[in-house]
Amino acid sequence: MELAILVVAAGRGSRAGPGAPKQYRLLAGKPLLAHTLSALLKAAPEAKLLPVIHSEDLASYRQSLAFLDKADLGRLLPPAYGGETRQDSVRLGLESLARQGPPEIVLIHDGARPFASPDLIARARAAARQHGAAVPGLALTDTVKQVDAAARVMATAPREAFRAVQTPQAFAFDLILAAHRKAEAAAQNGLTDDAAIAEWAGHDVYVFEGERDNVKITGAEDLARAEAELLYGLADVRTGQGFDVHAFGPGDHLWLGGVKIACDRGLVGHSDADVLSHAITDAILGAIGDGDIGSHFPPSDPQWRGAASAIFLAAALDKLRARGGVLAHIDAMLICEKPKIGPYREAIRESLAKTAGISIERLSIKATTAEGLGFIGREEGMAAMAIATVRLPLAPRAD
Ligand code: MG
């Protein structure tokens, strides 16, 4: 292996406010870490990636992988678990790489920097080859003041002598692994980046040109700005509709949106007859103009007998993601005399939001009766309608 990229994503991200750790927050419908991993997989087509995650985040990490191109998944090494500090996490990641067959060059990148470009990765790789230790940096545009504890200016620094440093930081693998091991053995903690560890170990570290767009998502404001940036590129907004009907039959439960609901009857169908999930699946397929649920999962195919309808929904979402798109909103309506939907509404929203990988406020479930009219009124069956809104890339993707 020539090049490995270690993606540090083990932090708790408390500065981004309450909720999931920031690397798993949804940005334009996709977890932040998935944005970072996709950017790196595309920017460095020969590299292997080793994510370093928190041991409590394995489920969130696995969910993030659903947003990556399936063809790229083979280049992701099994994740390593991080430690107490960023420094520990990087060392543990490097040790994991060493066990799996060390690369010649390693780039160490923040999981919360989703905008690294192919040019930046190419410069990082070349700088690691040339110098053994190099970091991307930007000249400062603001004047730099040194202040005391009372914020009184003590000195004006010569800003041309300073660089604001980013990631990926780029190293000869053996050099940075040895430096991290040495720092660990010397209990040298609190070094804030990997360049500082290389410096401490006595290596010259060089700066290559960074990128203004290669921002680190730290606080809630950064999340909002990055989302606006990403949505700007997903400006092709489309909608699709779905409709489905299933007949009632004997039984003691039925499935709606992946939630099992006790009832004095069931729904008849080839799969689990989840009329709501079927309508939503068709709405998503409609929004991307890719057939319907029957064309992708023919009822004549025995493999779908009794299938959980989350499979169909996940497949429609895969098709959307394969086109670089995201699900923006679902509005669905159940039409039935029975069962009463109200008590289950929130559970259904939670279940569908989880399957669809969107936040719950982007998923609306409504219900109405048919006022006793027609087949629904006669309680022969129930219907569901859905509208899906998706966002697709405005221009054809370069890849
Ligand atoms: Mg159906």
mmCIF file of C-alpha atoms and ligand atoms in Angstrom:
data_model
loop_
_atom_site.group_PDB
_atom_site.id
_atom_site.type_symbol
_atom_site.label_atom_id
_atom_site.label_comp_id
_atom_site.label_asym_id
_atom_site.label_seq_id
_atom_site.Cartn_x
_atom_site.Cartn_y
_atom_site.Cartn_z
ATOM 1 C CA MET A 1 0.000 0.000 0.000
ATOM 2 C CA GLU A 2 1.485 3.311 -1.048
ATOM 3 C CA LEU A 3 -0.995 5.763 0.409
ATOM 4 C CA ALA A 4 -3.332 5.522 3.383
ATOM 5 C CA ILE A 5 -5.555 8.273 4.730
ATOM 6 C CA LEU A 6 -6.310 8.147 8.412
ATOM 7 C CA VAL A 7 -9.607 9.919 9.084
ATOM 8 C CA VAL A 8 -9.909 11.071 12.688
ATOM 9 C CA ALA A 9 -13.563 10.973 13.748
ATOM 10 C CA ALA A 10 -13.475 9.802 17.365
ATOM 11 C CA GLY A 11 -14.308 13.111 19.081
ATOM 12 C CA ARG A 12 -17.541 13.948 20.861
ATOM 13 C CA GLY A 13 -17.922 17.307 19.082
ATOM 14 C CA SER A 14 -19.596 19.068 22.018
ATOM 15 C CA ARG A 15 -19.000 22.521 20.486
ATOM 16 C CA ALA A 16 -21.587 21.802 17.805
ATOM 17 C CA GLY A 17 -24.327 21.780 20.475
ATOM 18 C CA PRO A 18 -26.563 18.985 21.761
ATOM 19 C CA GLY A 19 -27.412 15.938 19.654
ATOM 20 C CA ALA A 20 -25.328 13.356 17.859
ATOM 21 C CA PRO A 21 -21.542 13.852 17.687
ATOM 22 C CA LYS A 22 -20.959 16.394 14.929
ATOM 23 C CA GLN A 23 -19.348 13.933 12.513
ATOM 24 C CA TYR A 24 -22.696 12.095 12.343
ATOM 25 C CA ARG A 25 -24.898 15.195 12.053
ATOM 26 C CA LEU A 26 -26.797 15.329 8.795
ATOM 27 C CA LEU A 27 -25.538 17.901 6.347
ATOM 28 C CA ALA A 28 -27.838 18.224 3.351
ATOM 29 C CA GLY A 29 -29.326 14.842 4.215
ATOM 30 C CA LYS A 30 -26.023 12.997 4.619
ATOM 31 C CA PRO A 31 -23.822 12.540 7.718
ATOM 32 C CA LEU A 32 -20.816 14.894 7.876
ATOM 33 C CA LEU A 33 -18.404 11.946 8.060
ATOM 34 C CA ALA A 34 -19.940 10.431 4.901
ATOM 35 C CA HIS A 35 -19.240 13.718 3.074
ATOM 36 C CA THR A 36 -15.619 13.625 4.222
ATOM 37 C CA LEU A 37 -15.118 9.956 3.315
ATOM 38 C CA SER A 38 -16.720 10.375 -0.148
ATOM 39 C CA ALA A 39 -14.560 13.417 -0.879
ATOM 40 C CA LEU A 40 -11.394 11.515 0.058
ATOM 41 C CA LEU A 41 -12.374 8.347 -1.821
ATOM 42 C CA LYS A 42 -12.878 10.442 -4.960
ATOM 43 C CA ALA A 43 -9.835 12.678 -4.404
ATOM 44 C CA ALA A 44 -7.422 9.776 -3.899
ATOM 45 C CA PRO A 45 -8.627 6.867 -6.057
ATOM 46 C CA GLU A 46 -5.721 4.568 -5.104
ATOM 47 C CA ALA A 47 -5.680 5.277 -1.377
ATOM 48 C CA LYS A 48 -7.036 3.107 1.404
ATOM 49 C CA LEU A 49 -8.913 4.924 4.162
ATOM 50 C CA LEU A 50 -8.767 4.064 7.831
ATOM 51 C CA PRO A 51 -11.446 5.826 9.896
ATOM 52 C CA VAL A 52 -10.775 6.185 13.619
ATOM 53 C CA ILE A 53 -14.111 6.279 15.426
ATOM 54 C CA HIS A 54 -15.419 6.311 18.996
ATOM 55 C CA SER A 55 -16.296 2.829 20.265
ATOM 56 C CA GLU A 56 -19.852 4.007 21.047
ATOM 57 C CA ASP A 57 -20.383 5.196 17.473
ATOM 58 C CA LEU A 58 -20.127 1.924 15.540
ATOM 59 C CA ALA A 59 -23.844 1.904 14.628
ATOM 60 C CA SER A 60 -23.748 5.546 13.447
ATOM 61 C CA TYR A 61 -20.570 4.816 11.505
ATOM 62 C CA ARG A 62 -22.200 1.855 9.745
ATOM 63 C CA GLN A 63 -25.215 3.998 8.859
ATOM 64 C CA SER A 64 -22.857 6.581 7.330
ATOM 65 C CA LEU A 65 -21.430 3.938 4.997
ATOM 66 C CA ALA A 66 -24.844 3.590 3.318
ATOM 67 C CA PHE A 67 -24.225 7.050 1.813
ATOM 68 C CA LEU A 68 -20.995 6.037 0.023
ATOM 69 C CA ASP A 69 -20.635 4.585 -3.455
ATOM 70 C CA LYS A 70 -20.760 0.804 -3.089
ATOM 71 C CA ALA A 71 -17.823 0.490 -5.486
ATOM 72 C CA ASP A 72 -15.642 2.438 -3.037
ATOM 73 C CA LEU A 73 -16.426 0.456 0.116
ATOM 74 C CA GLY A 74 -13.592 -1.999 -0.522
ATOM 75 C CA ARG A 75 -11.088 0.815 0.010
ATOM 76 C CA LEU A 76 -12.283 1.439 3.560
ATOM 77 C CA LEU A 77 -10.276 -0.521 6.104
ATOM 78 C CA PRO A 78 -12.151 -1.718 9.205
ATOM 79 C CA PRO A 79 -12.368 1.269 11.564
ATOM 80 C CA ALA A 80 -10.023 1.601 14.528
ATOM 81 C CA TYR A 81 -11.324 2.777 17.882
ATOM 82 C CA GLY A 82 -9.936 6.050 19.165
ATOM 83 C CA GLY A 83 -8.634 6.955 22.611
ATOM 84 C CA GLU A 84 -9.053 9.722 25.191
ATOM 85 C CA THR A 85 -7.475 12.496 23.140
ATOM 86 C CA ARG A 86 -7.015 13.221 19.462
ATOM 87 C CA GLN A 87 -3.339 12.353 19.869
ATOM 88 C CA ASP A 88 -4.253 8.915 21.313
ATOM 89 C CA SER A 89 -6.759 8.351 18.508
ATOM 90 C CA VAL A 90 -4.221 9.091 15.796
ATOM 91 C CA ARG A 91 -1.623 6.835 17.433
ATOM 92 C CA LEU A 92 -4.136 3.982 17.707
ATOM 93 C CA GLY A 93 -5.045 4.481 14.050
ATOM 94 C CA LEU A 94 -1.384 4.417 13.006
ATOM 95 C CA GLU A 95 -0.813 1.234 15.028
ATOM 96 C CA SER A 96 -3.788 -0.343 13.273
ATOM 97 C CA LEU A 97 -2.304 0.598 9.879
ATOM 98 C CA ALA A 98 1.061 -0.837 10.973
ATOM 99 C CA ARG A 99 -0.609 -4.186 11.774
ATOM 100 C CA GLN A 100 -2.494 -4.285 8.457
ATOM 101 C CA GLY A 101 0.618 -3.702 6.343
ATOM 102 C CA PRO A 102 2.018 -0.201 6.686
ATOM 103 C CA PRO A 103 1.681 2.284 3.809
ATOM 104 C CA GLU A 104 4.634 4.347 2.581
ATOM 105 C CA ILE A 105 2.751 7.601 3.102
ATOM 106 C CA VAL A 106 -0.040 8.465 5.474
ATOM 107 C CA LEU A 107 -2.255 11.519 5.341
ATOM 108 C CA ILE A 108 -3.968 12.345 8.634
ATOM 109 C CA HIS A 109 -7.244 14.170 8.070
ATOM 110 C CA ASP A 110 -10.015 15.568 10.264
ATOM 111 C CA GLY A 111 -13.320 13.732 9.846
ATOM 112 C CA ALA A 112 -14.978 17.162 10.091
ATOM 113 C CA ARG A 113 -13.285 18.621 6.977
ATOM 114 C CA PRO A 114 -15.619 17.541 4.156
ATOM 115 C CA PHE A 115 -14.233 19.697 1.346
ATOM 116 C CA ALA A 116 -10.693 18.399 0.643
ATOM 117 C CA SER A 117 -10.072 18.545 -3.119
ATOM 118 C CA PRO A 118 -8.104 16.179 -5.377
ATOM 119 C CA ASP A 119 -5.481 18.931 -5.874
ATOM 120 C CA LEU A 120 -4.983 19.283 -2.131
ATOM 121 C CA ILE A 121 -4.536 15.518 -1.728
ATOM 122 C CA ALA A 122 -2.033 15.492 -4.618
ATOM 123 C CA ARG A 123 -0.011 18.310 -3.017
ATOM 124 C CA ALA A 124 -0.071 16.518 0.354
ATOM 125 C CA ARG A 125 1.209 13.309 -1.163
ATOM 126 C CA ALA A 126 3.996 15.051 -3.089
ATOM 127 C CA ALA A 127 5.042 17.048 -0.010
ATOM 128 C CA ALA A 128 5.216 13.892 2.137
ATOM 129 C CA ARG A 129 7.461 12.285 -0.499
ATOM 130 C CA GLN A 130 9.710 15.320 -0.689
ATOM 131 C CA HIS A 131 9.969 16.281 2.986
ATOM 132 C CA GLY A 132 8.786 13.341 5.123
ATOM 133 C CA ALA A 133 6.577 15.679 7.142
ATOM 134 C CA ALA A 134 4.401 18.463 5.698
ATOM 135 C CA VAL A 135 1.169 20.269 6.460
ATOM 136 C CA PRO A 136 -1.229 22.402 4.412
ATOM 137 C CA GLY A 137 -1.218 26.030 5.504
ATOM 138 C CA LEU A 138 -2.719 29.343 4.535
ATOM 139 C CA ALA A 139 -1.135 32.776 4.728
ATOM 140 C CA LEU A 140 -3.018 34.940 7.223
ATOM 141 C CA THR A 141 -5.171 37.707 5.852
ATOM 142 C CA ASP A 142 -5.974 39.205 9.252
ATOM 143 C CA THR A 143 -3.393 41.021 11.349
ATOM 144 C CA VAL A 144 -2.301 38.985 14.364
ATOM 145 C CA LYS A 145 -2.123 40.546 17.847
ATOM 146 C CA GLN A 146 -0.656 39.005 20.949
ATOM 147 C CA VAL A 147 -2.795 39.852 23.988
ATOM 148 C CA ASP A 148 -2.589 39.403 27.755
ATOM 149 C CA ALA A 149 -5.268 37.941 30.052
ATOM 150 C CA ALA A 150 -7.170 41.259 29.973
ATOM 151 C CA ALA A 151 -7.180 41.217 26.135
ATOM 152 C CA ARG A 152 -4.717 44.135 26.108
ATOM 153 C CA VAL A 153 -2.510 44.079 23.027
ATOM 154 C CA MET A 154 1.069 43.232 23.909
ATOM 155 C CA ALA A 155 2.544 42.953 20.427
ATOM 156 C CA THR A 156 1.711 42.895 16.736
ATOM 157 C CA ALA A 157 3.072 39.763 15.105
ATOM 158 C CA PRO A 158 4.631 39.843 11.621
ATOM 159 C CA ARG A 159 1.825 37.972 9.926
ATOM 160 C CA GLU A 160 3.880 36.978 6.864
ATOM 161 C CA ALA A 161 5.839 34.668 9.194
ATOM 162 C CA PHE A 162 2.677 32.716 10.200
ATOM 163 C CA ARG A 163 0.510 30.077 8.571
ATOM 164 C CA ALA A 164 -2.905 28.792 9.631
ATOM 165 C CA VAL A 165 -2.553 25.029 9.390
ATOM 166 C CA GLN A 166 -5.169 22.529 8.200
ATOM 167 C CA THR A 167 -5.334 18.827 7.439
ATOM 168 C CA PRO A 168 -4.541 16.493 5.700
ATOM 169 C CA GLN A 169 -1.152 16.507 7.387
ATOM 170 C CA ALA A 170 1.202 14.383 5.331
ATOM 171 C CA PHE A 171 3.977 12.087 6.525
ATOM 172 C CA ALA A 172 6.274 9.252 5.693
ATOM 173 C CA PHE A 173 4.451 6.538 7.640
ATOM 174 C CA ASP A 174 7.472 5.245 9.567
ATOM 175 C CA LEU A 175 8.440 8.766 10.629
ATOM 176 C CA ILE A 176 5.088 9.724 12.128
ATOM 177 C CA LEU A 177 4.475 6.318 13.725
ATOM 178 C CA ALA A 178 7.874 6.498 15.462
ATOM 179 C CA ALA A 179 7.197 10.087 16.571
ATOM 180 C CA HIS A 180 3.821 9.119 18.048
ATOM 181 C CA ARG A 181 5.314 6.098 19.831
ATOM 182 C CA LYS A 182 8.088 8.279 21.229
ATOM 183 C CA ALA A 183 5.585 10.890 22.467
ATOM 184 C CA GLU A 184 3.500 8.149 24.086
ATOM 185 C CA ALA A 185 6.530 6.638 25.824
ATOM 186 C CA ALA A 186 7.565 10.100 27.079
ATOM 187 C CA ALA A 187 3.994 10.863 28.247
ATOM 188 C CA GLN A 188 4.180 13.923 25.976
ATOM 189 C CA ASN A 189 0.481 14.795 25.732
ATOM 190 C CA GLY A 190 -1.444 17.819 24.687
ATOM 191 C CA LEU A 191 0.232 18.355 21.315
ATOM 192 C CA THR A 192 -2.609 19.686 19.197
ATOM 193 C CA ASP A 193 -1.718 18.344 15.790
ATOM 194 C CA ASP A 194 0.477 15.696 14.226
ATOM 195 C CA ALA A 195 2.928 18.247 12.902
ATOM 196 C CA ALA A 196 3.585 19.269 16.535
ATOM 197 C CA ILE A 197 4.393 15.641 17.350
ATOM 198 C CA ALA A 198 6.812 15.399 14.433
ATOM 199 C CA GLU A 199 8.387 18.721 15.493
ATOM 200 C CA TRP A 200 8.691 17.516 19.094
ATOM 201 C CA ALA A 201 10.398 14.347 17.827
ATOM 202 C CA GLY A 202 12.989 16.515 16.067
ATOM 203 C CA HIS A 203 11.808 16.464 12.458
ATOM 204 C CA ASP A 204 11.639 19.405 10.096
ATOM 205 C CA VAL A 205 8.042 19.977 9.040
ATOM 206 C CA TYR A 206 7.248 21.938 5.868
ATOM 207 C CA VAL A 207 4.140 23.829 4.852
ATOM 208 C CA PHE A 208 2.482 23.364 1.462
ATOM 209 C CA GLU A 209 -0.424 25.405 0.114
ATOM 210 C CA GLY A 210 -3.756 24.692 1.797
ATOM 211 C CA GLU A 211 -7.233 25.588 0.563
ATOM 212 C CA ARG A 212 -9.628 28.249 1.832
ATOM 213 C CA ASP A 213 -12.583 25.933 1.189
ATOM 214 C CA ASN A 214 -11.052 23.134 3.256
ATOM 215 C CA VAL A 215 -12.785 24.335 6.409
ATOM 216 C CA LYS A 216 -13.194 22.391 9.616
ATOM 217 C CA ILE A 217 -16.747 22.065 10.871
ATOM 218 C CA THR A 218 -16.553 22.964 14.544
ATOM 219 C CA GLY A 219 -19.626 24.814 15.786
ATOM 220 C CA ALA A 220 -23.302 24.932 14.862
ATOM 221 C CA GLU A 221 -22.609 27.967 12.629
ATOM 222 C CA ASP A 222 -20.074 25.998 10.589
ATOM 223 C CA LEU A 223 -22.631 23.232 10.166
ATOM 224 C CA ALA A 224 -25.191 25.698 8.833
ATOM 225 C CA ARG A 225 -22.675 27.321 6.467
ATOM 226 C CA ALA A 226 -21.455 23.974 5.141
ATOM 227 C CA GLU A 227 -25.038 22.853 4.615
ATOM 228 C CA ALA A 228 -25.793 25.961 2.586
ATOM 229 C CA GLU A 229 -22.642 25.281 0.558
ATOM 230 C CA LEU A 230 -23.641 21.684 -0.121
ATOM 231 C CA LEU A 231 -27.267 22.476 -0.935
ATOM 232 C CA TYR A 232 -26.084 25.092 -3.419
ATOM 233 C CA GLY A 233 -24.687 22.201 -5.454
ATOM 234 C CA LEU A 234 -27.907 20.169 -5.063
ATOM 235 C CA ALA A 235 -30.232 22.697 -6.594
ATOM 236 C CA ASP A 236 -32.125 20.331 -8.920
ATOM 237 C CA VAL A 237 -35.196 19.869 -6.724
ATOM 238 C CA ARG A 238 -37.689 17.223 -7.828
ATOM 239 C CA THR A 239 -40.811 15.638 -6.413
ATOM 240 C CA GLY A 240 -42.432 12.260 -6.885
ATOM 241 C CA GLN A 241 -45.730 10.799 -5.794
ATOM 242 C CA GLY A 242 -46.653 7.346 -4.561
ATOM 243 C CA PHE A 243 -49.950 5.585 -3.964
ATOM 244 C CA ASP A 244 -50.715 2.112 -2.670
ATOM 245 C CA VAL A 245 -53.651 0.005 -1.534
ATOM 246 C CA HIS A 246 -53.770 -3.250 0.384
ATOM 247 C CA ALA A 247 -56.824 -5.305 1.335
ATOM 248 C CA PHE A 248 -57.574 -6.285 4.912
ATOM 249 C CA GLY A 249 -57.501 -9.985 5.777
ATOM 250 C CA PRO A 250 -57.431 -12.143 8.847
ATOM 251 C CA GLY A 251 -54.671 -11.414 11.371
ATOM 252 C CA ASP A 252 -53.852 -9.659 14.617
ATOM 253 C CA HIS A 253 -51.358 -7.022 13.427
ATOM 254 C CA LEU A 254 -50.229 -5.000 10.454
ATOM 255 C CA TRP A 255 -47.077 -3.091 9.476
ATOM 256 C CA LEU A 256 -47.046 0.639 8.761
ATOM 257 C CA GLY A 257 -43.761 2.439 8.128
ATOM 258 C CA GLY A 258 -41.843 -0.463 9.646
ATOM 259 C CA VAL A 259 -43.869 -0.347 12.888
ATOM 260 C CA LYS A 260 -45.870 -3.383 13.999
ATOM 261 C CA ILE A 261 -49.362 -2.303 14.992
ATOM 262 C CA ALA A 262 -51.755 -4.547 16.907
ATOM 263 C CA CYS A 263 -55.107 -4.722 15.110
ATOM 264 C CA ASP A 264 -58.113 -7.029 14.824
ATOM 265 C CA ARG A 265 -57.116 -7.668 11.192
ATOM 266 C CA GLY A 266 -54.046 -7.760 8.984
ATOM 267 C CA LEU A 267 -53.134 -6.503 5.516
ATOM 268 C CA VAL A 268 -52.863 -8.932 2.628
ATOM 269 C CA GLY A 269 -49.863 -8.708 0.346
ATOM 270 C CA HIS A 270 -46.942 -10.547 -1.108
ATOM 271 C CA SER A 271 -44.383 -8.794 1.133
ATOM 272 C CA ASP A 272 -45.234 -7.554 4.637
ATOM 273 C CA ALA A 273 -47.973 -5.423 2.953
ATOM 274 C CA ASP A 274 -46.628 -2.211 4.531
ATOM 275 C CA VAL A 275 -48.817 0.075 2.448
ATOM 276 C CA LEU A 276 -47.165 3.237 3.788
ATOM 277 C CA SER A 277 -43.584 2.152 3.048
ATOM 278 C CA HIS A 278 -44.684 1.103 -0.445
ATOM 279 C CA ALA A 279 -46.215 4.501 -1.218
ATOM 280 C CA ILE A 280 -43.070 6.293 0.029
ATOM 281 C CA THR A 281 -40.791 3.976 -1.967
ATOM 282 C CA ASP A 282 -42.766 4.738 -5.121
ATOM 283 C CA ALA A 283 -42.636 8.468 -4.389
ATOM 284 C CA ILE A 284 -38.827 8.366 -4.179
ATOM 285 C CA LEU A 285 -38.549 6.291 -7.360
ATOM 286 C CA GLY A 286 -40.900 8.773 -9.016
ATOM 287 C CA ALA A 287 -38.750 11.724 -8.003
ATOM 288 C CA ILE A 288 -35.727 10.224 -9.764
ATOM 289 C CA GLY A 289 -37.764 8.882 -12.675
ATOM 290 C CA ASP A 290 -36.650 5.311 -12.061
ATOM 291 C CA GLY A 291 -39.678 3.059 -12.520
ATOM 292 C CA ASP A 292 -41.834 1.849 -9.668
ATOM 293 C CA ILE A 293 -41.714 -0.622 -6.814
ATOM 294 C CA GLY A 294 -43.303 -3.339 -8.967
ATOM 295 C CA SER A 295 -40.653 -3.014 -11.685
ATOM 296 C CA HIS A 296 -37.768 -3.343 -9.201
ATOM 297 C CA PHE A 297 -39.382 -5.918 -6.895
ATOM 298 C CA PRO A 298 -41.859 -7.927 -8.994
ATOM 299 C CA PRO A 299 -44.587 -9.575 -6.860
ATOM 300 C CA SER A 300 -44.013 -12.682 -9.002
ATOM 301 C CA ASP A 301 -40.505 -13.059 -7.523
ATOM 302 C CA PRO A 302 -40.667 -15.465 -4.554
ATOM 303 C CA GLN A 303 -37.691 -13.804 -2.827
ATOM 304 C CA TRP A 304 -39.915 -10.869 -1.779
ATOM 305 C CA ARG A 305 -42.506 -13.123 -0.061
ATOM 306 C CA GLY A 306 -43.024 -11.693 3.438
ATOM 307 C CA ALA A 307 -40.098 -9.282 2.933
ATOM 308 C CA ALA A 308 -39.789 -6.337 5.326
ATOM 309 C CA SER A 309 -40.622 -3.296 3.208
ATOM 310 C CA ALA A 310 -37.676 -1.360 4.655
ATOM 311 C CA ILE A 311 -35.666 -3.310 2.042
ATOM 312 C CA PHE A 312 -37.626 -1.664 -0.792
ATOM 313 C CA LEU A 313 -37.292 1.767 0.773
ATOM 314 C CA ALA A 314 -33.542 1.316 1.290
ATOM 315 C CA ALA A 315 -33.134 0.211 -2.337
ATOM 316 C CA ALA A 316 -34.934 3.326 -3.617
ATOM 317 C CA LEU A 317 -32.685 5.474 -1.410
ATOM 318 C CA ASP A 318 -29.607 3.680 -2.778
ATOM 319 C CA LYS A 319 -30.704 4.643 -6.295
ATOM 320 C CA LEU A 320 -31.134 8.249 -5.185
ATOM 321 C CA ARG A 321 -27.712 8.320 -3.491
ATOM 322 C CA ALA A 322 -26.046 6.662 -6.469
ATOM 323 C CA ARG A 323 -27.076 9.765 -8.417
ATOM 324 C CA GLY A 324 -25.505 12.013 -5.808
ATOM 325 C CA GLY A 325 -28.916 13.058 -4.527
ATOM 326 C CA VAL A 326 -30.436 13.443 -1.089
ATOM 327 C CA LEU A 327 -33.926 13.048 0.270
ATOM 328 C CA ALA A 328 -35.213 16.450 1.391
ATOM 329 C CA HIS A 329 -38.749 15.694 2.618
ATOM 330 C CA ILE A 330 -41.524 13.125 2.767
ATOM 331 C CA ASP A 331 -45.186 13.960 3.252
ATOM 332 C CA ALA A 332 -47.382 10.880 3.546
ATOM 333 C CA MET A 333 -51.063 10.256 4.158
ATOM 334 C CA LEU A 334 -52.776 7.114 5.415
ATOM 335 C CA ILE A 335 -56.428 6.689 4.499
ATOM 336 C CA CYS A 336 -58.299 4.152 6.628
ATOM 337 C CA GLU A 337 -61.176 3.703 9.051
ATOM 338 C CA LYS A 338 -59.010 1.411 11.219
ATOM 339 C CA PRO A 339 -56.546 1.271 12.928
ATOM 340 C CA LYS A 340 -56.327 4.658 14.684
ATOM 341 C CA ILE A 341 -53.006 6.133 13.498
ATOM 342 C CA GLY A 342 -52.594 8.895 16.101
ATOM 343 C CA PRO A 343 -51.130 6.743 18.877
ATOM 344 C CA TYR A 344 -48.540 5.317 16.453
ATOM 345 C CA ARG A 345 -47.720 8.434 14.462
ATOM 346 C CA GLU A 346 -44.502 9.368 16.270
ATOM 347 C CA ALA A 347 -43.231 5.770 16.292
ATOM 348 C CA ILE A 348 -43.884 5.554 12.549
ATOM 349 C CA ARG A 349 -42.090 8.851 11.899
ATOM 350 C CA GLU A 350 -39.099 7.717 13.949
ATOM 351 C CA SER A 351 -38.941 4.355 12.193
ATOM 352 C CA LEU A 352 -39.155 5.852 8.701
ATOM 353 C CA ALA A 353 -36.737 8.689 9.467
ATOM 354 C CA LYS A 354 -34.208 6.113 10.642
ATOM 355 C CA THR A 355 -34.609 3.948 7.538
ATOM 356 C CA ALA A 356 -34.524 6.992 5.259
ATOM 357 C CA GLY A 357 -31.557 8.621 7.034
ATOM 358 C CA ILE A 358 -33.309 11.974 7.423
ATOM 359 C CA SER A 359 -34.184 13.994 10.487
ATOM 360 C CA ILE A 360 -37.680 13.485 11.838
ATOM 361 C CA GLU A 361 -38.854 17.021 11.049
ATOM 362 C CA ARG A 362 -38.421 16.171 7.371
ATOM 363 C CA LEU A 363 -40.940 13.354 7.621
ATOM 364 C CA SER A 364 -44.654 14.062 7.914
ATOM 365 C CA ILE A 365 -47.290 11.372 8.484
ATOM 366 C CA LYS A 366 -50.942 12.346 8.272
ATOM 367 C CA ALA A 367 -54.072 10.241 8.496
ATOM 368 C CA THR A 368 -57.704 10.558 7.499
ATOM 369 C CA THR A 369 -60.746 8.344 7.140
ATOM 370 C CA ALA A 370 -62.887 7.975 4.027
ATOM 371 C CA GLU A 371 -66.050 9.063 5.912
ATOM 372 C CA GLY A 372 -67.486 5.578 5.487
ATOM 373 C CA LEU A 373 -67.414 5.837 1.683
ATOM 374 C CA GLY A 374 -66.096 3.374 -0.840
ATOM 375 C CA PHE A 375 -63.864 0.359 -0.236
ATOM 376 C CA ILE A 376 -61.998 2.169 2.529
ATOM 377 C CA GLY A 377 -65.244 3.214 4.183
ATOM 378 C CA ARG A 378 -66.491 -0.386 4.026
ATOM 379 C CA GLU A 379 -63.236 -1.369 5.785
ATOM 380 C CA GLU A 380 -62.160 -3.671 2.965
ATOM 381 C CA GLY A 381 -58.680 -2.242 2.928
ATOM 382 C CA MET A 382 -56.569 0.866 3.358
ATOM 383 C CA ALA A 383 -54.587 3.244 1.154
ATOM 384 C CA ALA A 384 -51.495 5.393 1.506
ATOM 385 C CA MET A 385 -50.267 8.372 -0.518
ATOM 386 C CA ALA A 386 -46.857 10.024 -0.359
ATOM 387 C CA ILE A 387 -44.925 12.882 -1.892
ATOM 388 C CA ALA A 388 -41.134 12.765 -1.814
ATOM 389 C CA THR A 389 -38.950 15.810 -2.447
ATOM 390 C CA VAL A 390 -35.354 15.104 -3.437
ATOM 391 C CA ARG A 391 -32.378 17.259 -4.352
ATOM 392 C CA LEU A 392 -30.035 16.188 -7.147
ATOM 393 C CA PRO A 393 -26.741 17.708 -8.332
ATOM 394 C CA LEU A 394 -27.392 20.571 -10.724
ATOM 395 C CA ALA A 395 -24.715 19.585 -13.211
ATOM 396 C CA PRO A 396 -23.824 16.069 -14.343
ATOM 397 C CA ARG A 397 -21.182 14.743 -11.983
ATOM 398 C CA ALA A 398 -17.644 14.914 -13.322
ATOM 399 C CA ASP A 399 -16.961 11.339 -12.137
HETATM 400 MG MG MG B 1 -48.034 -2.461 -1.912
#
